PDB file of C-alpha atoms in Angstrom:
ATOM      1  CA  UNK P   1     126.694 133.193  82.626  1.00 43.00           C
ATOM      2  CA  UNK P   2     126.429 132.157  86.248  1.00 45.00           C
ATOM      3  CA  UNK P   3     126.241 128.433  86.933  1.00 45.00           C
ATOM      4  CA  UNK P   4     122.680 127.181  87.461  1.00 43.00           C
ATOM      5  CA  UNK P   5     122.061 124.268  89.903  1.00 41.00           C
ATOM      6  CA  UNK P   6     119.269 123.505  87.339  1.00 40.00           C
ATOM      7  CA  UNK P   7     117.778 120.349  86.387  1.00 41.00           C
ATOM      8  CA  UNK P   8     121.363 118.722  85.848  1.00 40.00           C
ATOM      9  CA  UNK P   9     121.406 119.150  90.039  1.00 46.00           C
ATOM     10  CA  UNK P  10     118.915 116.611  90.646  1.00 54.00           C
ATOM     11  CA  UNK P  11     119.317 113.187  88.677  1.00 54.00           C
ATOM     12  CA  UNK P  12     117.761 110.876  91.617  1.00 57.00           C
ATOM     13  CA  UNK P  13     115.940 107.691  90.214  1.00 57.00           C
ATOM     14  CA  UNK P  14     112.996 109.867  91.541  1.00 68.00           C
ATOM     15  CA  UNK P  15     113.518 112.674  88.509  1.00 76.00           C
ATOM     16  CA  UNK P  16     111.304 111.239  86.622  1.00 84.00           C
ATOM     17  CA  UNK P  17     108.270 110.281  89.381  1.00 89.00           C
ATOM     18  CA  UNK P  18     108.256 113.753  90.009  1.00 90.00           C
ATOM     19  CA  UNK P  19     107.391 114.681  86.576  1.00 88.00           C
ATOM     20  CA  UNK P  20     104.706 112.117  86.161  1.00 88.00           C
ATOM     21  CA  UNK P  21     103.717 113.730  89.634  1.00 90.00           C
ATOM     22  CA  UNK P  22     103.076 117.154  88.536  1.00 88.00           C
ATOM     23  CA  UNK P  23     101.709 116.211  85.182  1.00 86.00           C
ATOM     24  CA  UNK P  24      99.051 114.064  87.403  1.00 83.00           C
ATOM     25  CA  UNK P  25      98.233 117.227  89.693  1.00 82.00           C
ATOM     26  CA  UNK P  26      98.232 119.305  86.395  1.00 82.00           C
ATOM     27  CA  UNK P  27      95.630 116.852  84.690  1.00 80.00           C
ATOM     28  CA  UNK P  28      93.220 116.656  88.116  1.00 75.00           C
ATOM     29  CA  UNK P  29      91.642 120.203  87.722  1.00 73.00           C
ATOM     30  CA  UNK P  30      89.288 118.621  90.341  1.00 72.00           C
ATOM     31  CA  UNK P  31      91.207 118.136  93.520  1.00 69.00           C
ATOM     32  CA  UNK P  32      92.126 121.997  93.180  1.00 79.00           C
ATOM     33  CA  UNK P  33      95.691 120.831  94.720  1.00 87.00           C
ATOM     34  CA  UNK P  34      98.300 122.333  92.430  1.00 87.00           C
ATOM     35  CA  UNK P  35     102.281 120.913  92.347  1.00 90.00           C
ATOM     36  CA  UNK P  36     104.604 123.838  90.355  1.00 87.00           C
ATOM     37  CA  UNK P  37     107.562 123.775  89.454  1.00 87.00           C
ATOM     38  CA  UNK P  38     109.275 127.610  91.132  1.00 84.00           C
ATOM     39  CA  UNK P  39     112.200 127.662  88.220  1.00 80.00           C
ATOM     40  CA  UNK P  40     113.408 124.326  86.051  1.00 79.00           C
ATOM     41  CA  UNK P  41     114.809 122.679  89.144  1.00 83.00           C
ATOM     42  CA  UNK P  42     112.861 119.510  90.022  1.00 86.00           C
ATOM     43  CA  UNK P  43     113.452 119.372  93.401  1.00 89.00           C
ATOM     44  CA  UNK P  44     112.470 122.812  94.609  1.00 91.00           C
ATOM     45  CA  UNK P  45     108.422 123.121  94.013  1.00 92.00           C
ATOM     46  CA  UNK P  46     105.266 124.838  95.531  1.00 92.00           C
ATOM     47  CA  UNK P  47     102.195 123.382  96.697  1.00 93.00           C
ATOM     48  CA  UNK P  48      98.820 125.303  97.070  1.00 91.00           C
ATOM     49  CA  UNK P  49      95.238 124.447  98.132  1.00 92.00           C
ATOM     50  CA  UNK P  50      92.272 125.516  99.638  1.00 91.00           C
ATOM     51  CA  UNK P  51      91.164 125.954 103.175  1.00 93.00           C
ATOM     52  CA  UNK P  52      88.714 123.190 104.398  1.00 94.00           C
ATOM     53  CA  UNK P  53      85.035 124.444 104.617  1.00 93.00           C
ATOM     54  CA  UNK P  54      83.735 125.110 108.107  1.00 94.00           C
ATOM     55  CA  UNK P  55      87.260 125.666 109.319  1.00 96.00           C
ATOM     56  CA  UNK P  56      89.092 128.821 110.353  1.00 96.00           C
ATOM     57  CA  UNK P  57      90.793 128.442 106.870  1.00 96.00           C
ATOM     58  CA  UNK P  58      88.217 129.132 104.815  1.00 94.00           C
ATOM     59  CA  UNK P  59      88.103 130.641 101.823  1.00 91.00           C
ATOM     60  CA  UNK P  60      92.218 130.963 102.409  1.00 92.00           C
ATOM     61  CA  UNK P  61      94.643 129.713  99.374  1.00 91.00           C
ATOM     62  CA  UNK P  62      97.927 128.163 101.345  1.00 94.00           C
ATOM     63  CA  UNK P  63     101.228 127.931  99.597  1.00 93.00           C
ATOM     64  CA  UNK P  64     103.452 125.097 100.667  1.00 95.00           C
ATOM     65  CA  UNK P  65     106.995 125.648  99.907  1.00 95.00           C
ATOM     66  CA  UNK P  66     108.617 121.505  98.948  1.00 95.00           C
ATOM     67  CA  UNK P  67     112.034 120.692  98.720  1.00 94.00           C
ATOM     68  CA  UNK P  68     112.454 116.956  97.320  1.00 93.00           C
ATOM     69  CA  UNK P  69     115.527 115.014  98.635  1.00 92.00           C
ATOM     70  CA  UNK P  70     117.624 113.843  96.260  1.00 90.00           C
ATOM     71  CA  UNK P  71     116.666 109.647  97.386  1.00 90.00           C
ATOM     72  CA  UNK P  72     113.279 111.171  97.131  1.00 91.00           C
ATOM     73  CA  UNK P  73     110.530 108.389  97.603  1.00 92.00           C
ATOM     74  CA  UNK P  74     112.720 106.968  99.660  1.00 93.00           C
ATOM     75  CA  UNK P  75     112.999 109.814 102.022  1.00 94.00           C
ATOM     76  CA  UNK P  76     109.834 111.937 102.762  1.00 95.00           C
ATOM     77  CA  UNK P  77     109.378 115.237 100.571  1.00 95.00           C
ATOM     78  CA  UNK P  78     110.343 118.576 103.291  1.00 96.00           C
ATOM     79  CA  UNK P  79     107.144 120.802 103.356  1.00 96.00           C
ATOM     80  CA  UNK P  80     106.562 124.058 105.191  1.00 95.00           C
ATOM     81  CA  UNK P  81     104.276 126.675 104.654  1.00 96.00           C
ATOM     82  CA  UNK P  82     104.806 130.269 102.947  1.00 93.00           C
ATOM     83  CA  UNK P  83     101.544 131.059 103.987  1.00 93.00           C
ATOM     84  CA  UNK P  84     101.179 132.139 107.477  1.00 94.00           C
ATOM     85  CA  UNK P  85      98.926 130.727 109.220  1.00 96.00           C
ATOM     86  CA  UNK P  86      97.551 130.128 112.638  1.00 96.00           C
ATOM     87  CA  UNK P  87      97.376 126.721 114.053  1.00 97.00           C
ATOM     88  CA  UNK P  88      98.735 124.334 116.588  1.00 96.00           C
ATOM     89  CA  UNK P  89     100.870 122.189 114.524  1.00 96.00           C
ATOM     90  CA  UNK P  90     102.278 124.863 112.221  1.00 96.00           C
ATOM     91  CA  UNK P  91     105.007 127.263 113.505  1.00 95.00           C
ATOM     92  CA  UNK P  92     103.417 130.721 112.857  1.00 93.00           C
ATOM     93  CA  UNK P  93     106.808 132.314 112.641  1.00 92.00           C
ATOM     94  CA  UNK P  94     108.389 129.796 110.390  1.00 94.00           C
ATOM     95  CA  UNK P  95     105.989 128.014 108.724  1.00 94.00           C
ATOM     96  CA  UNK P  96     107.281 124.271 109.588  1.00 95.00           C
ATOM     97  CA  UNK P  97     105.012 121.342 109.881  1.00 95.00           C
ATOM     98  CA  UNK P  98     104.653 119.243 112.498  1.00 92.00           C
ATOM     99  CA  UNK P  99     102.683 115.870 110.710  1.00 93.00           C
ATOM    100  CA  UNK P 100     104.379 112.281 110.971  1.00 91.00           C
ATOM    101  CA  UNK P 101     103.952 111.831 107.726  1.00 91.00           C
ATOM    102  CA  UNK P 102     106.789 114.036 106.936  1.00 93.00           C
ATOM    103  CA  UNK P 103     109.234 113.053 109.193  1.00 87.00           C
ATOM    104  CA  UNK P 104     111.670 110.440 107.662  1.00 80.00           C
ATOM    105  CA  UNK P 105     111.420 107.386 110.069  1.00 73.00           C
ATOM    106  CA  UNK P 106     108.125 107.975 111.478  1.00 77.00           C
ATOM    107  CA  UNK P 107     105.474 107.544 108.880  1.00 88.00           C
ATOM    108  CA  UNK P 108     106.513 107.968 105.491  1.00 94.00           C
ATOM    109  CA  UNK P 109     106.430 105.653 102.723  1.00 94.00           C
ATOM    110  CA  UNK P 110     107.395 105.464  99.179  1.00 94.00           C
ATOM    111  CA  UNK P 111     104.140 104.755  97.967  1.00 95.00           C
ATOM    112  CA  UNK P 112     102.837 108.082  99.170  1.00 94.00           C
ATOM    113  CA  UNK P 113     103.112 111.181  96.687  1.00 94.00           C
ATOM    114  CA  UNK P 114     103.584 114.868  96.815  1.00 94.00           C
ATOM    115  CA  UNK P 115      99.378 115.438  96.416  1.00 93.00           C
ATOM    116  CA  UNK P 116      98.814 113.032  99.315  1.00 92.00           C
ATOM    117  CA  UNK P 117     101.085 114.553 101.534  1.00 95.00           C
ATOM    118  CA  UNK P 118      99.078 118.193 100.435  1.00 94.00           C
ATOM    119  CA  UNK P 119      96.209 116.290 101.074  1.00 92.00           C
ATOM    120  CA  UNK P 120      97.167 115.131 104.562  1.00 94.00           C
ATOM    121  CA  UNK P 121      98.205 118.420 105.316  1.00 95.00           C
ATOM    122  CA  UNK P 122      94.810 119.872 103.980  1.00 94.00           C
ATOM    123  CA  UNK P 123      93.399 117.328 106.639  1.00 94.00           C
ATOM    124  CA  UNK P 124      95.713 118.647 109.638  1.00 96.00           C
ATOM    125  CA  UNK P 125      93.974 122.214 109.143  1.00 96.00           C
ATOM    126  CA  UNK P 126      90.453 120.612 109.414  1.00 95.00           C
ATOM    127  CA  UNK P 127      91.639 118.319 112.328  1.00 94.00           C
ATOM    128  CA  UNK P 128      94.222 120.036 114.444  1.00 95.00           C
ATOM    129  CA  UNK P 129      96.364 118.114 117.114  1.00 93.00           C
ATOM    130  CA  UNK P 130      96.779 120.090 120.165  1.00 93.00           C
ATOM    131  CA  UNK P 131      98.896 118.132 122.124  1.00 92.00           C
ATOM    132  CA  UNK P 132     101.741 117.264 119.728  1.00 90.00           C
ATOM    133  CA  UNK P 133     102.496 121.017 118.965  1.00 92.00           C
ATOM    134  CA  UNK P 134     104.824 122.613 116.621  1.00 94.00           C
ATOM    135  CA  UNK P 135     104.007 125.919 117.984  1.00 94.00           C
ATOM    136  CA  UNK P 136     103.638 125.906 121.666  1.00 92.00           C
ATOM    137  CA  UNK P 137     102.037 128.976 122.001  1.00 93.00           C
ATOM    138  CA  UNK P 138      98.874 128.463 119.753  1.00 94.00           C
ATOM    139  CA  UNK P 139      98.405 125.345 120.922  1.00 94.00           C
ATOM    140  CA  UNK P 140      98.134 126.554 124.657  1.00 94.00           C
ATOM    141  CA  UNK P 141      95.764 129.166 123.101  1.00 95.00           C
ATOM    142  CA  UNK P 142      93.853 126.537 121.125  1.00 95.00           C
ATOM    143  CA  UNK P 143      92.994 124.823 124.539  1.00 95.00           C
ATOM    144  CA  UNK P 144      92.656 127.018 126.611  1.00 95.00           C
ATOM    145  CA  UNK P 145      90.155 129.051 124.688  1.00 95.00           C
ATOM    146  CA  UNK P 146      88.664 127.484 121.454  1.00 95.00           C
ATOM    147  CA  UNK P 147      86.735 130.175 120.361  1.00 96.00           C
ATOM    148  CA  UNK P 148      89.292 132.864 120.991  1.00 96.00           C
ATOM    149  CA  UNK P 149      92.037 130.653 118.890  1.00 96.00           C
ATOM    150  CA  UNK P 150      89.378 130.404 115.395  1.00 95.00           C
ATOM    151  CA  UNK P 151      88.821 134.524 116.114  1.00 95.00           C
ATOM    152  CA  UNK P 152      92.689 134.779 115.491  1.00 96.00           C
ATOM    153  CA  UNK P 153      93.105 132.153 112.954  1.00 96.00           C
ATOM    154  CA  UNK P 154      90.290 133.436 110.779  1.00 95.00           C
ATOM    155  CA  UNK P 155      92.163 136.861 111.344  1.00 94.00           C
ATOM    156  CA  UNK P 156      94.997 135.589 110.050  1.00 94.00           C
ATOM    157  CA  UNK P 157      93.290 133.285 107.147  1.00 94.00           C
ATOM    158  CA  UNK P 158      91.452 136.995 106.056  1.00 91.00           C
ATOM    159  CA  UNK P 159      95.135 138.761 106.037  1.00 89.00           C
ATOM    160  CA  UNK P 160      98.038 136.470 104.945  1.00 89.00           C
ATOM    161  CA  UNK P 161      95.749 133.605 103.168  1.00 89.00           C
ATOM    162  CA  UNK P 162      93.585 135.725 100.927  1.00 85.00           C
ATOM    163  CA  UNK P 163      94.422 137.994  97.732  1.00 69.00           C
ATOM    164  CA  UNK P 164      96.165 140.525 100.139  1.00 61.00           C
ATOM    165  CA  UNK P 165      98.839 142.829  98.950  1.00 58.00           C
ATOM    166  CA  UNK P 166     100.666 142.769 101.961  1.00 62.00           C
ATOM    167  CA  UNK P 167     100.188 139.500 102.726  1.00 66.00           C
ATOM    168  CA  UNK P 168     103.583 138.364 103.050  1.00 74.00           C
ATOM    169  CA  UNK P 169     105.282 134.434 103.086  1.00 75.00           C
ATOM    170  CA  UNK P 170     106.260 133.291 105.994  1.00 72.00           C
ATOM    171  CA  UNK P 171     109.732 133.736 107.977  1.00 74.00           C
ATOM    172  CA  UNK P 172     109.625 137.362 105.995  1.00 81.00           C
ATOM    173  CA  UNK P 173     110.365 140.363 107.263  1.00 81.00           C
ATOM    174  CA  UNK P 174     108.206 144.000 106.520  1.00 81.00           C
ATOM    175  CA  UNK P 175     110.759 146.089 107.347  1.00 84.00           C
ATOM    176  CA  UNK P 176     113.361 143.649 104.961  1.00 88.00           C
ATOM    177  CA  UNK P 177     111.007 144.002 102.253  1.00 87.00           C
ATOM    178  CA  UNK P 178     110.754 147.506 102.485  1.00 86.00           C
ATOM    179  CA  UNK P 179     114.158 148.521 102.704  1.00 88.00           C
ATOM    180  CA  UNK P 180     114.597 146.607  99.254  1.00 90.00           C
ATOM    181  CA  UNK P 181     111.496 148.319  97.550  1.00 88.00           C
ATOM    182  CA  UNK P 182     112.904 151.819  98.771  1.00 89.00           C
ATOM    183  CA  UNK P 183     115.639 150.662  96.274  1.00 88.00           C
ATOM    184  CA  UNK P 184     112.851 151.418  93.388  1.00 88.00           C
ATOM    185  CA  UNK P 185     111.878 147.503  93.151  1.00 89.00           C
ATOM    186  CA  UNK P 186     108.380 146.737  93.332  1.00 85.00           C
ATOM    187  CA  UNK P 187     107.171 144.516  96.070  1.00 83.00           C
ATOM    188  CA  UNK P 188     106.145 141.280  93.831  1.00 82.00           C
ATOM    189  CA  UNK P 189     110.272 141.387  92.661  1.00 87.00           C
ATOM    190  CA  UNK P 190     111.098 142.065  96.172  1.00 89.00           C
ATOM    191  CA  UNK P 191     109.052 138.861  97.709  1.00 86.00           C
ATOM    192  CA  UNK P 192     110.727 136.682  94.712  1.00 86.00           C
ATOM    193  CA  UNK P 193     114.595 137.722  95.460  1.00 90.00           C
ATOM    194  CA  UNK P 194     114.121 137.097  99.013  1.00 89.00           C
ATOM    195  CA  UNK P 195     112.374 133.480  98.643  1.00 85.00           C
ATOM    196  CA  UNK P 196     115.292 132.817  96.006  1.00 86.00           C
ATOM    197  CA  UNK P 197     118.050 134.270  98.934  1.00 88.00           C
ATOM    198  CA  UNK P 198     116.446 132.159 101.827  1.00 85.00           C
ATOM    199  CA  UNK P 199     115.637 135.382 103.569  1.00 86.00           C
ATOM    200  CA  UNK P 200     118.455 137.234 103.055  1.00 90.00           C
ATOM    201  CA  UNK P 201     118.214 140.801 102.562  1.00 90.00           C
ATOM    202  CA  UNK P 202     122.176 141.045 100.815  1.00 92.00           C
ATOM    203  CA  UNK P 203     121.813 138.157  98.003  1.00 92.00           C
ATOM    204  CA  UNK P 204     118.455 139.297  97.322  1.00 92.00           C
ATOM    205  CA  UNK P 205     119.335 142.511  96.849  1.00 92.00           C
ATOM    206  CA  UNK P 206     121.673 141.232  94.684  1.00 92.00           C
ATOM    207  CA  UNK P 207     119.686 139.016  92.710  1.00 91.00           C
ATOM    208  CA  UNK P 208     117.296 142.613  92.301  1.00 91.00           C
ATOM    209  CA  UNK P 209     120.457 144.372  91.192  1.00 91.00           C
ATOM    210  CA  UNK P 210     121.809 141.375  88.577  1.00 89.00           C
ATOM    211  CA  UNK P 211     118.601 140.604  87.161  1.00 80.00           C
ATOM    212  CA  UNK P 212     119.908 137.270  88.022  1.00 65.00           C
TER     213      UNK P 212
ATOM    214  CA  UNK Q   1     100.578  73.424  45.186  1.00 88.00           C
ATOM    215  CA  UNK Q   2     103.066  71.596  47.360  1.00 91.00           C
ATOM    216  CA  UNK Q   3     104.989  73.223  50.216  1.00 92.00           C
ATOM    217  CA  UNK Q   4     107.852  71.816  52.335  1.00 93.00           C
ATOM    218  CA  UNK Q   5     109.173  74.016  55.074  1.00 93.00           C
ATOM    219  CA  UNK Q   6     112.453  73.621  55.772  1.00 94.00           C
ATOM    220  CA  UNK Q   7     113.377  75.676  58.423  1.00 94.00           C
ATOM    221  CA  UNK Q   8     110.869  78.022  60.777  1.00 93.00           C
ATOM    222  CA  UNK Q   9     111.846  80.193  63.672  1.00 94.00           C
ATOM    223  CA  UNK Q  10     109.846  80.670  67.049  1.00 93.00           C
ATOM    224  CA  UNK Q  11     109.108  83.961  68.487  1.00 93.00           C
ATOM    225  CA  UNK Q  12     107.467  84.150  72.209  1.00 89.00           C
ATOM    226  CA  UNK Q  13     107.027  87.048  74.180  1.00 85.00           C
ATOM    227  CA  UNK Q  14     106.363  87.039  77.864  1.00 84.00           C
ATOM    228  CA  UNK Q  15     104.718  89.096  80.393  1.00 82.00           C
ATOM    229  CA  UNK Q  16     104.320  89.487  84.071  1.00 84.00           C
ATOM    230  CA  UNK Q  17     100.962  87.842  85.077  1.00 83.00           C
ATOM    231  CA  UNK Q  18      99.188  90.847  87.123  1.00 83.00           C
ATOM    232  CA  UNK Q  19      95.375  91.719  87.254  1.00 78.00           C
ATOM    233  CA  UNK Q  20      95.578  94.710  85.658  1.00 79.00           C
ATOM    234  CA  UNK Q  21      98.422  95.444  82.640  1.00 74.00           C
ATOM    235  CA  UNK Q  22      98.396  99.090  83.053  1.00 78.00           C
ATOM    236  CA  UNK Q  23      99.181  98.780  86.895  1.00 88.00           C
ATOM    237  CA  UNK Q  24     102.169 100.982  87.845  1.00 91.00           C
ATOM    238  CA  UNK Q  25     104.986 100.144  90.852  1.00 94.00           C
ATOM    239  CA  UNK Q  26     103.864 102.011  93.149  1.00 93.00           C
ATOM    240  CA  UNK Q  27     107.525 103.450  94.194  1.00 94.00           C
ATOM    241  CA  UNK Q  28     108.685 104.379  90.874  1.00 93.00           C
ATOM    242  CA  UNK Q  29     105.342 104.802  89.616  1.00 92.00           C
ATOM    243  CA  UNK Q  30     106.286 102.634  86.340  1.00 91.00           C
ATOM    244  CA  UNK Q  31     104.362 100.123  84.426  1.00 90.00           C
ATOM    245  CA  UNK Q  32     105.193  97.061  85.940  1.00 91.00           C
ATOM    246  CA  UNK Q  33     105.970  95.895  82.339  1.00 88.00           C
ATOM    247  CA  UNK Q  34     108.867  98.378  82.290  1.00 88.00           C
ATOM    248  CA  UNK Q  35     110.982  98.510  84.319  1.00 90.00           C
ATOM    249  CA  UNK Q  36     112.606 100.729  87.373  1.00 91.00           C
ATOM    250  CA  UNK Q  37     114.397 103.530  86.853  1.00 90.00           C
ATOM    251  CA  UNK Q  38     117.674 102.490  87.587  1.00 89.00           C
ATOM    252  CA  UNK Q  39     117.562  99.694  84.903  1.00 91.00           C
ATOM    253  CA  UNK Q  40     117.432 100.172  80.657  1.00 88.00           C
ATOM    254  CA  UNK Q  41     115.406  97.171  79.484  1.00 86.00           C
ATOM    255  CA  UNK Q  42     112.899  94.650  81.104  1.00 84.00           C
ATOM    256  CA  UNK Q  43     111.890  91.329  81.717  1.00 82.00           C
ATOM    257  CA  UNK Q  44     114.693  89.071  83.868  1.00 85.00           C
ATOM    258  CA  UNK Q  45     117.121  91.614  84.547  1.00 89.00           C
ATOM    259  CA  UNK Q  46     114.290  94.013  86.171  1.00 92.00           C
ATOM    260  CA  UNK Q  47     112.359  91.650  87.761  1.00 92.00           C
ATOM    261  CA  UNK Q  48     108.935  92.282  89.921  1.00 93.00           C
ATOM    262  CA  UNK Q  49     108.942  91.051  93.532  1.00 94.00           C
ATOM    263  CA  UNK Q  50     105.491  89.563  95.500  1.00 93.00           C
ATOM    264  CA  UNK Q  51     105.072  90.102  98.953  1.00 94.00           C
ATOM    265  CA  UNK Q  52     103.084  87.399 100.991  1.00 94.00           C
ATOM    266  CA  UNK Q  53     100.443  90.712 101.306  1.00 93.00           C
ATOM    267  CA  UNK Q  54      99.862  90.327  98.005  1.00 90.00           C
ATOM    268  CA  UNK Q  55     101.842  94.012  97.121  1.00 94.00           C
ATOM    269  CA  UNK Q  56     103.517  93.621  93.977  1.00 93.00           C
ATOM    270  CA  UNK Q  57     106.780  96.280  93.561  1.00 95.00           C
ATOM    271  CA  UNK Q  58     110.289  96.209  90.680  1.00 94.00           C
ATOM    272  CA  UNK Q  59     111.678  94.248  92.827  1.00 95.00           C
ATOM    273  CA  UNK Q  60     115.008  96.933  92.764  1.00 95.00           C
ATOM    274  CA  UNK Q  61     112.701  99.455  93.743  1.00 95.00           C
ATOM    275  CA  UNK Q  62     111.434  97.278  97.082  1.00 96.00           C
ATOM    276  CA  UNK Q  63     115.012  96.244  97.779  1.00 95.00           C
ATOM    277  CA  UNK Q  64     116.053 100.222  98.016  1.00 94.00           C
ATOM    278  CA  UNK Q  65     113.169 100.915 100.011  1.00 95.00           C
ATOM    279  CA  UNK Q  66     114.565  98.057 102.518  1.00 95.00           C
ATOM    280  CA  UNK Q  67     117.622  99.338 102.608  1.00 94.00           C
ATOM    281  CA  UNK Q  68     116.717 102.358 104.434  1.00 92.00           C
ATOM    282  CA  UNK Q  69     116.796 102.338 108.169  1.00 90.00           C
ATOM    283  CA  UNK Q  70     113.482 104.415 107.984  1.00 89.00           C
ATOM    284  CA  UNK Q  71     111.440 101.058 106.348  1.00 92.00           C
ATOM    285  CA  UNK Q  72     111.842  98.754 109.685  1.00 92.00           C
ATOM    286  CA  UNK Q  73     111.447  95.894 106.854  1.00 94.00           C
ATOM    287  CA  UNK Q  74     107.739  96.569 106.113  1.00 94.00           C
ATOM    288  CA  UNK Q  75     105.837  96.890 103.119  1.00 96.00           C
ATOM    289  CA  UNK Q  76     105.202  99.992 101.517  1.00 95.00           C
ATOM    290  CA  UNK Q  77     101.447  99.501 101.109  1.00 94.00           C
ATOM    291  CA  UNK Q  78     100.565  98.367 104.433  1.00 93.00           C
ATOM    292  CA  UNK Q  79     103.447  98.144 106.604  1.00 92.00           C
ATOM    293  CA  UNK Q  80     103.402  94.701 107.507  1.00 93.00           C
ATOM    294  CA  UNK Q  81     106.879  93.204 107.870  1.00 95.00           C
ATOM    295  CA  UNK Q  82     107.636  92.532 103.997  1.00 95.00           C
ATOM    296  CA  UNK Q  83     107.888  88.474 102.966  1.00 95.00           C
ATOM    297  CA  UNK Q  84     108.856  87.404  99.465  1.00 93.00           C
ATOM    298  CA  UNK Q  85     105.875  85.152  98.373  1.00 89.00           C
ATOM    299  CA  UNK Q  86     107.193  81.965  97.403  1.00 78.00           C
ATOM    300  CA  UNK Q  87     106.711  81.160  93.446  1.00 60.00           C
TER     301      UNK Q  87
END
C-alpha cells in the first residue's frame, strides 16, 4: 500500500479545533455554509455557500478549496476558489482571493474560524473592492462599465456556479480533461484525479489508472 | 449514641471565576476549565490569562499567539495592544 499523508500528517495543536469546527458547520443547517472534509486529511477541506441575493452571484453554489497550515489559528487558513467566478478581487483564472483577512500579517486572528472567513468571503461577493484588485482586468471592467461587468458575472454565475455539467473548477483545463476522459474515464473521475494531482494531467492520469 | 472523630480529610475543588462556565478560549476553542491543547491536565499548570480588555484566553494559547510576528502584541478579540490585568 502506498503511504498516505493522512491524518497522522497533520498533528498541529489546531487538529482538534478543526474538528470541533466542522462538527459546528455540520450542526448549523441554517447558515447553509458547509466545511468538508475532501479525504481523512484535516488540513485539506472544501468550503461551499450560496451567492448573496441581489448580486451577480445569485442563485450560484461556490466551492472554496482550504488548505489549513499546520500552526493553524495561528496562521490564517489559505482559501481560493474552485468555482470560477467573475469579480474584482478573485483571479478568474486561478481562483485566489484577494481579502486581508487571509493574508497572514494583515488581518487575521486566531479567534476567527474557517465559517467566518466563508462568511467574509460571502460578504466580498456582495461588496466588491475595485481598487485593491486581484484580477486587474475585471476590475478595470467593473469600473469602467458596471452594468457590462454584472452581464458577464451573471454569465459566468449561470455557467460555472450552477448544476452545470461542464462547469469546470478553476485553474482546469477542457482540453486536459478531455484528453483523460478519451482514456474511457468519465468526467466526474476525471475532475477528482486532477484536483488530487494539482492540475496535472500525468499523476492524474495515474491516479485514474491505479485506482489510487 | 456517642461519636468521636478522630481523624477527617478535606477535599476542595477550585475553579476559574468567569461569567459563564461553559465559555470556551477562543484560540483553542476549549472550555476554559480544560485546558489548551498542548497541556494534559488543568488548573495551575494550564493557567488562564486576563487582558486589561477584559479578553480572557489559556494563557499558553495567548503566549503562542504573541509569539508570532503577525500579532504586533495585540489582543485577539480586539486588537488592542495585549496587557496582563493585574490580579
Amino acid at each position: 500500500m502506498p503511504p498516505r499523508s493522512s491524518t497522522s500528517a497533520f498533528k498541529g495543536p489546531g487538529k482538534g479545533r478543526i474538528m470541533k469546527e466542522i462538527d459546528a458547520c455540520r450542526t448549523d443547517k441554517e447558515a447553509k455554509i458547509k466545511v468538508e472534509l475532501v479525504d481523512d486529511n484535516l488540513s485539506h477541506l472544501k468550503g461551499t455557500f450560496e451567492g448573496p441575493p441581489a448580486t451577480p452571484y445569485e442563485g450560484g453554489h461556490f466551492v472554496v478549496d482550504i488548505q489549513i497550515p499546520a500552526d493553524y489559528p495561528f496562521k490564517p487558513p489559505k482559501m481560493k476558489f474552485d468555482t470560477r467566478i467573475y469579480h474584482p478581487n478573485i483571479s478568474s483564472q486561478t481562483g485566489a482571493i484577494c481579502l486581508d483577512i487571509l493574508k497572514d500579517g494583515v488581518a487575521w486572528s486566531p479567534v476567527y474560524t474557517l465559517k467566518t472567513a466563508l462568511i467574509s468571503l460571502q460578504s466580498l461577493l456582495q461588496s466588491p473592492e475595485p481598487n485593491d484588485p486581484q484580477d486587474a482586468e475585471v476590475a478595470k471592467h467593473f469600473i469602467r462599465d458596471r452594468k457590462g461587468f454584472e452581464e458577464t458575472a451573471r454569465a459566468w454565475t449561470a455557467l460555472h456556479a450552477k448544476d452545470n455539467p461542464d462547469a469546470l473548477p478553476a485553474g482546469m483545463d477542457i482540453s486536459v480533461v478531455k484528453s483523460l476522459e478519451e482514456m474511457g474515464f468519465s468526467r466526474a473521475d476525471v475532475v477528482k484525479a486532477l484536483s488530487k494531482a494539482g492540475n496535472n494531467a500525468d499523476r492524474a492520469a495515474e491516479i485514474l489508472l491505479t485506482g489510487a | 449514641m456517642k461519636m468521636k472523630i478522630k481523624r477527617w480529610q478535606a477535599v476542595a475543588v477550585w475553579k476559574w471565576d468567569l461569567p459563564d462556565e461553559d465559555d470556551v478560549c477562543g484560540i483553542c476553542r476549549n472550555v476554559f476549565d480544560g485546558c489548551c491543547p498542548d497541556c494534559k491536565s488543568p488548573g495551575d499548570d494550564c493557567p488562564l490569562i486576563w487582558g486589561q480588555c477584559s479578553h480572557v484566553f489559556h494563557m499558553h494559547c495567548l503566549l503562542k499567539w504573541l509569539e508570532q510576528e503577525s500579532s504586533r502584541g495585540q489582543c485577539p478579540m480586539d486588537r488592542r495592544p495585549f496587557v496582563a490585568a493585574s490580579a
